[in-house]
Amino acid sequence: MLQPNAQPGDVIFVNLDGNDVIDDNDKTMIGKGTPDWTFGINLNGSYKNFDISMLISGSIGQDILDVTRRLDCRYVNLPAEFMDRWHGEGTSNSMPRFTWTNDNYRISDLYVKNGNYARIKNLQIGYTLPKAWTNKFFVDRLRVFVAAENLLTITPYDGLDPELGGDESSNGIDRGYYPQARTFTIGLNLGF
């Protein structure tokens, strides 16, 4: 047997080199952390006294190794998807059984996910009051606005945040960094 300690519900590793032993010689590239394309779109418009601006950014063509799904540590929180793990015949064929005694935690394509995303990074809508109103209070320009940052992210990635930072050695690895906050702002631009 290639995996002598394997039980039903365990991850099945492929014997790529054909030597009937699962070892380091069976490792292969299973993902790419660098995107093929990164993009940004900045849209601006105005109508009468209203204005709107929006920045959309994202990337296409990268994979993310989600190492937040650690099965080798006994005392960590796990995502809800582990409730649908393999726990007997007729259950999940995509999420392995939960155990600390085998190799289910080893890096495999089970934890490599599509990292494509598009995000509305900034959206701002404003209204500039007419000068006839503001000149009465010795104000040259008064603009009221509402803004949102990180308003919407469209992605197939089910981890915390597909927009990963980090250095070159951890490119494409989700280590569980806290996702970017969604922020709402109301403000005034005042000119005298």
mmCIF file of N, CA, C and O in Angstrom, residues 133-174:
data_model
loop_
_atom_site.group_PDB
_atom_site.id
_atom_site.type_symbol
_atom_site.label_atom_id
_atom_site.label_comp_id
_atom_site.label_asym_id
_atom_site.label_seq_id
_atom_site.Cartn_x
_atom_site.Cartn_y
_atom_site.Cartn_z
ATOM 1 N N TRP A 133 -26.745 79.492 -1.908
ATOM 2 C CA TRP A 133 -27.006 79.118 -0.512
ATOM 3 C C TRP A 133 -25.771 79.358 0.356
ATOM 4 O O TRP A 133 -25.872 79.844 1.472
ATOM 5 N N THR A 134 -24.598 78.953 -0.155
ATOM 6 C CA THR A 134 -23.392 78.997 0.681
ATOM 7 C C THR A 134 -22.834 80.399 0.842
ATOM 8 O O THR A 134 -22.215 80.706 1.868
ATOM 9 N N ASN A 135 -23.034 81.300 -0.147
ATOM 10 C CA ASN A 135 -22.506 82.667 -0.042
ATOM 11 C C ASN A 135 -23.142 83.439 1.105
ATOM 12 O O ASN A 135 -22.545 84.369 1.643
ATOM 13 N N LYS A 136 -24.351 83.068 1.512
ATOM 14 C CA LYS A 136 -25.018 83.717 2.643
ATOM 15 C C LYS A 136 -24.245 83.521 3.942
ATOM 16 O O LYS A 136 -24.376 84.306 4.879
ATOM 17 N N PHE A 137 -23.432 82.439 4.002
ATOM 18 C CA PHE A 137 -22.665 82.122 5.211
ATOM 19 C C PHE A 137 -21.161 82.323 4.984
ATOM 20 O O PHE A 137 -20.344 81.781 5.707
ATOM 21 N N PHE A 138 -20.814 83.134 3.937
ATOM 22 C CA PHE A 138 -19.414 83.441 3.605
ATOM 23 C C PHE A 138 -18.600 82.170 3.290
ATOM 24 O O PHE A 138 -17.428 82.093 3.599
ATOM 25 N N VAL A 139 -19.281 81.209 2.690
ATOM 26 C CA VAL A 139 -18.623 79.962 2.286
ATOM 27 C C VAL A 139 -18.608 79.931 0.764
ATOM 28 O O VAL A 139 -19.630 80.125 0.114
ATOM 29 N N ASP A 140 -17.420 79.693 0.192
ATOM 30 C CA ASP A 140 -17.281 79.657 -1.257
ATOM 31 C C ASP A 140 -17.793 78.337 -1.832
ATOM 32 O O ASP A 140 -18.426 78.306 -2.879
ATOM 33 N N ARG A 141 -17.484 77.238 -1.113
ATOM 34 C CA ARG A 141 -17.881 75.917 -1.620
ATOM 35 C C ARG A 141 -18.146 74.988 -0.441
ATOM 36 O O ARG A 141 -17.345 74.896 0.485
ATOM 37 N N LEU A 142 -19.276 74.291 -0.505
ATOM 38 C CA LEU A 142 -19.616 73.306 0.521
ATOM 39 C C LEU A 142 -20.113 72.044 -0.179
ATOM 40 O O LEU A 142 -21.108 72.077 -0.904
ATOM 41 N N ARG A 143 -19.375 70.978 0.042
ATOM 42 C CA ARG A 143 -19.713 69.697 -0.570
ATOM 43 C C ARG A 143 -19.933 68.675 0.542
ATOM 44 O O ARG A 143 -19.116 68.510 1.437
ATOM 45 N N VAL A 144 -21.050 67.973 0.476
ATOM 46 C CA VAL A 144 -21.385 66.903 1.413
ATOM 47 C C VAL A 144 -21.178 65.590 0.667
ATOM 48 O O VAL A 144 -21.543 65.472 -0.506
ATOM 49 N N PHE A 145 -20.578 64.593 1.347
ATOM 50 C CA PHE A 145 -20.330 63.333 0.656
ATOM 51 C C PHE A 145 -20.477 62.149 1.598
ATOM 52 O O PHE A 145 -20.377 62.276 2.821
ATOM 53 N N VAL A 146 -20.732 60.996 1.000
ATOM 54 C CA VAL A 146 -20.679 59.704 1.692
ATOM 55 C C VAL A 146 -19.693 58.847 0.909
ATOM 56 O O VAL A 146 -19.598 58.953 -0.314
ATOM 57 N N ALA A 147 -18.944 58.030 1.630
ATOM 58 C CA ALA A 147 -17.928 57.206 0.981
ATOM 59 C C ALA A 147 -17.899 55.831 1.637
ATOM 60 O O ALA A 147 -18.259 55.671 2.806
ATOM 61 N N ALA A 148 -17.461 54.861 0.875
ATOM 62 C CA ALA A 148 -17.287 53.501 1.391
ATOM 63 C C ALA A 148 -15.983 52.951 0.829
ATOM 64 O O ALA A 148 -15.681 53.134 -0.350
ATOM 65 N N GLU A 149 -15.210 52.289 1.689
ATOM 66 C CA GLU A 149 -13.991 51.608 1.262
ATOM 67 C C GLU A 149 -14.202 50.108 1.401
ATOM 68 O O GLU A 149 -14.843 49.657 2.340
ATOM 69 N N ASN A 150 -13.657 49.361 0.452
ATOM 70 C CA ASN A 150 -13.788 47.899 0.425
ATOM 71 C C ASN A 150 -15.253 47.479 0.507
ATOM 72 O O ASN A 150 -15.620 46.596 1.276
ATOM 73 N N LEU A 151 -16.049 48.128 -0.293
ATOM 74 C CA LEU A 151 -17.498 47.943 -0.235
ATOM 75 C C LEU A 151 -17.941 46.552 -0.672
ATOM 76 O O LEU A 151 -18.784 45.930 -0.029
ATOM 77 N N LEU A 152 -17.353 46.024 -1.744
ATOM 78 C CA LEU A 152 -17.820 44.757 -2.297
ATOM 79 C C LEU A 152 -16.640 44.017 -2.915
ATOM 80 O O LEU A 152 -15.832 44.612 -3.626
ATOM 81 N N THR A 153 -16.550 42.725 -2.631
ATOM 82 C CA THR A 153 -15.524 41.881 -3.241
ATOM 83 C C THR A 153 -16.210 40.709 -3.924
ATOM 84 O O THR A 153 -17.000 40.007 -3.310
ATOM 85 N N ILE A 154 -15.892 40.524 -5.195
ATOM 86 C CA ILE A 154 -16.424 39.406 -5.959
ATOM 87 C C ILE A 154 -15.273 38.429 -6.178
ATOM 88 O O ILE A 154 -14.266 38.785 -6.802
ATOM 89 N N THR A 155 -15.410 37.216 -5.643
ATOM 90 C CA THR A 155 -14.340 36.225 -5.730
ATOM 91 C C THR A 155 -14.890 34.826 -5.479
ATOM 92 O O THR A 155 -15.841 34.667 -4.712
ATOM 93 N N PRO A 156 -14.291 33.817 -6.092
ATOM 94 C CA PRO A 156 -14.665 32.448 -5.746
ATOM 95 C C PRO A 156 -13.932 31.956 -4.493
ATOM 96 O O PRO A 156 -14.269 30.903 -3.962
ATOM 97 N N TYR A 157 -12.938 32.724 -4.022
ATOM 98 C CA TYR A 157 -12.130 32.310 -2.878
ATOM 99 C C TYR A 157 -12.958 32.390 -1.604
ATOM 100 O O TYR A 157 -13.592 33.405 -1.316
ATOM 101 N N ASP A 158 -12.958 31.315 -0.805
ATOM 102 C CA ASP A 158 -13.773 31.288 0.409
ATOM 103 C C ASP A 158 -12.954 31.522 1.677
ATOM 104 O O ASP A 158 -13.459 31.334 2.779
ATOM 105 N N GLY A 159 -11.705 31.941 1.527
ATOM 106 C CA GLY A 159 -10.886 32.290 2.680
ATOM 107 C C GLY A 159 -11.220 33.693 3.177
ATOM 108 O O GLY A 159 -12.226 34.285 2.790
ATOM 109 N N LEU A 160 -10.348 34.238 4.024
ATOM 110 C CA LEU A 160 -10.622 35.534 4.628
ATOM 111 C C LEU A 160 -10.555 36.681 3.630
ATOM 112 O O LEU A 160 -11.425 37.540 3.610
ATOM 113 N N ASP A 161 -9.506 36.755 2.822
ATOM 114 C CA ASP A 161 -9.328 37.881 1.910
ATOM 115 C C ASP A 161 -8.433 37.453 0.752
ATOM 116 O O ASP A 161 -7.303 37.031 0.981
ATOM 117 N N PRO A 162 -8.894 37.566 -0.493
ATOM 118 C CA PRO A 162 -8.061 37.152 -1.619
ATOM 119 C C PRO A 162 -6.948 38.152 -1.938
ATOM 120 O O PRO A 162 -6.016 37.823 -2.654
ATOM 121 N N GLU A 163 -7.040 39.369 -1.423
ATOM 122 C CA GLU A 163 -6.008 40.378 -1.677
ATOM 123 C C GLU A 163 -4.921 40.219 -0.622
ATOM 124 O O GLU A 163 -4.966 40.815 0.455
ATOM 125 N N LEU A 164 -3.949 39.386 -0.936
ATOM 126 C CA LEU A 164 -2.900 39.044 0.016
ATOM 127 C C LEU A 164 -1.726 39.996 -0.111
ATOM 128 O O LEU A 164 -1.359 40.397 -1.198
ATOM 129 N N GLY A 165 -1.120 40.310 0.998
ATOM 130 C CA GLY A 165 0.135 41.039 1.002
ATOM 131 C C GLY A 165 1.232 40.063 1.349
ATOM 132 O O GLY A 165 1.020 38.868 1.483
ATOM 133 N N GLY A 166 2.419 40.554 1.491
ATOM 134 C CA GLY A 166 3.498 39.679 1.916
ATOM 135 C C GLY A 166 4.701 39.788 1.019
ATOM 136 O O GLY A 166 4.685 40.453 -0.012
ATOM 137 N N ASP A 167 5.738 39.118 1.413
ATOM 138 C CA ASP A 167 6.972 39.162 0.647
ATOM 139 C C ASP A 167 6.976 38.078 -0.419
ATOM 140 O O ASP A 167 6.045 37.298 -0.550
ATOM 141 N N GLU A 168 8.039 38.039 -1.184
ATOM 142 C CA GLU A 168 8.127 37.106 -2.311
ATOM 143 C C GLU A 168 8.082 35.645 -1.881
ATOM 144 O O GLU A 168 7.543 34.797 -2.572
ATOM 145 N N SER A 169 8.606 35.338 -0.700
ATOM 146 C CA SER A 169 8.641 33.938 -0.266
ATOM 147 C C SER A 169 7.274 33.412 0.149
ATOM 148 O O SER A 169 7.054 32.217 0.181
ATOM 149 N N SER A 170 6.334 34.305 0.481
ATOM 150 C CA SER A 170 4.997 33.846 0.871
ATOM 151 C C SER A 170 3.936 34.318 -0.110
ATOM 152 O O SER A 170 2.766 34.404 0.223
ATOM 153 N N ASN A 171 4.336 34.617 -1.330
ATOM 154 C CA ASN A 171 3.414 35.080 -2.353
ATOM 155 C C ASN A 171 2.359 34.005 -2.634
ATOM 156 O O ASN A 171 2.684 32.868 -2.949
ATOM 157 N N GLY A 172 1.086 34.372 -2.492
ATOM 158 C CA GLY A 172 0.001 33.439 -2.766
ATOM 159 C C GLY A 172 -0.346 32.528 -1.608
ATOM 160 O O GLY A 172 -1.103 31.588 -1.778
ATOM 161 N N ILE A 173 0.173 32.801 -0.410
ATOM 162 C CA ILE A 173 -0.118 31.968 0.762
ATOM 163 C C ILE A 173 -0.975 32.770 1.737
ATOM 164 O O ILE A 173 -0.577 33.835 2.195
ATOM 165 N N ASP A 174 -2.155 32.277 2.028
ATOM 166 C CA ASP A 174 -3.048 32.917 2.995
ATOM 167 C C ASP A 174 -2.738 32.366 4.379
ATOM 168 O O ASP A 174 -3.090 31.244 4.706
#
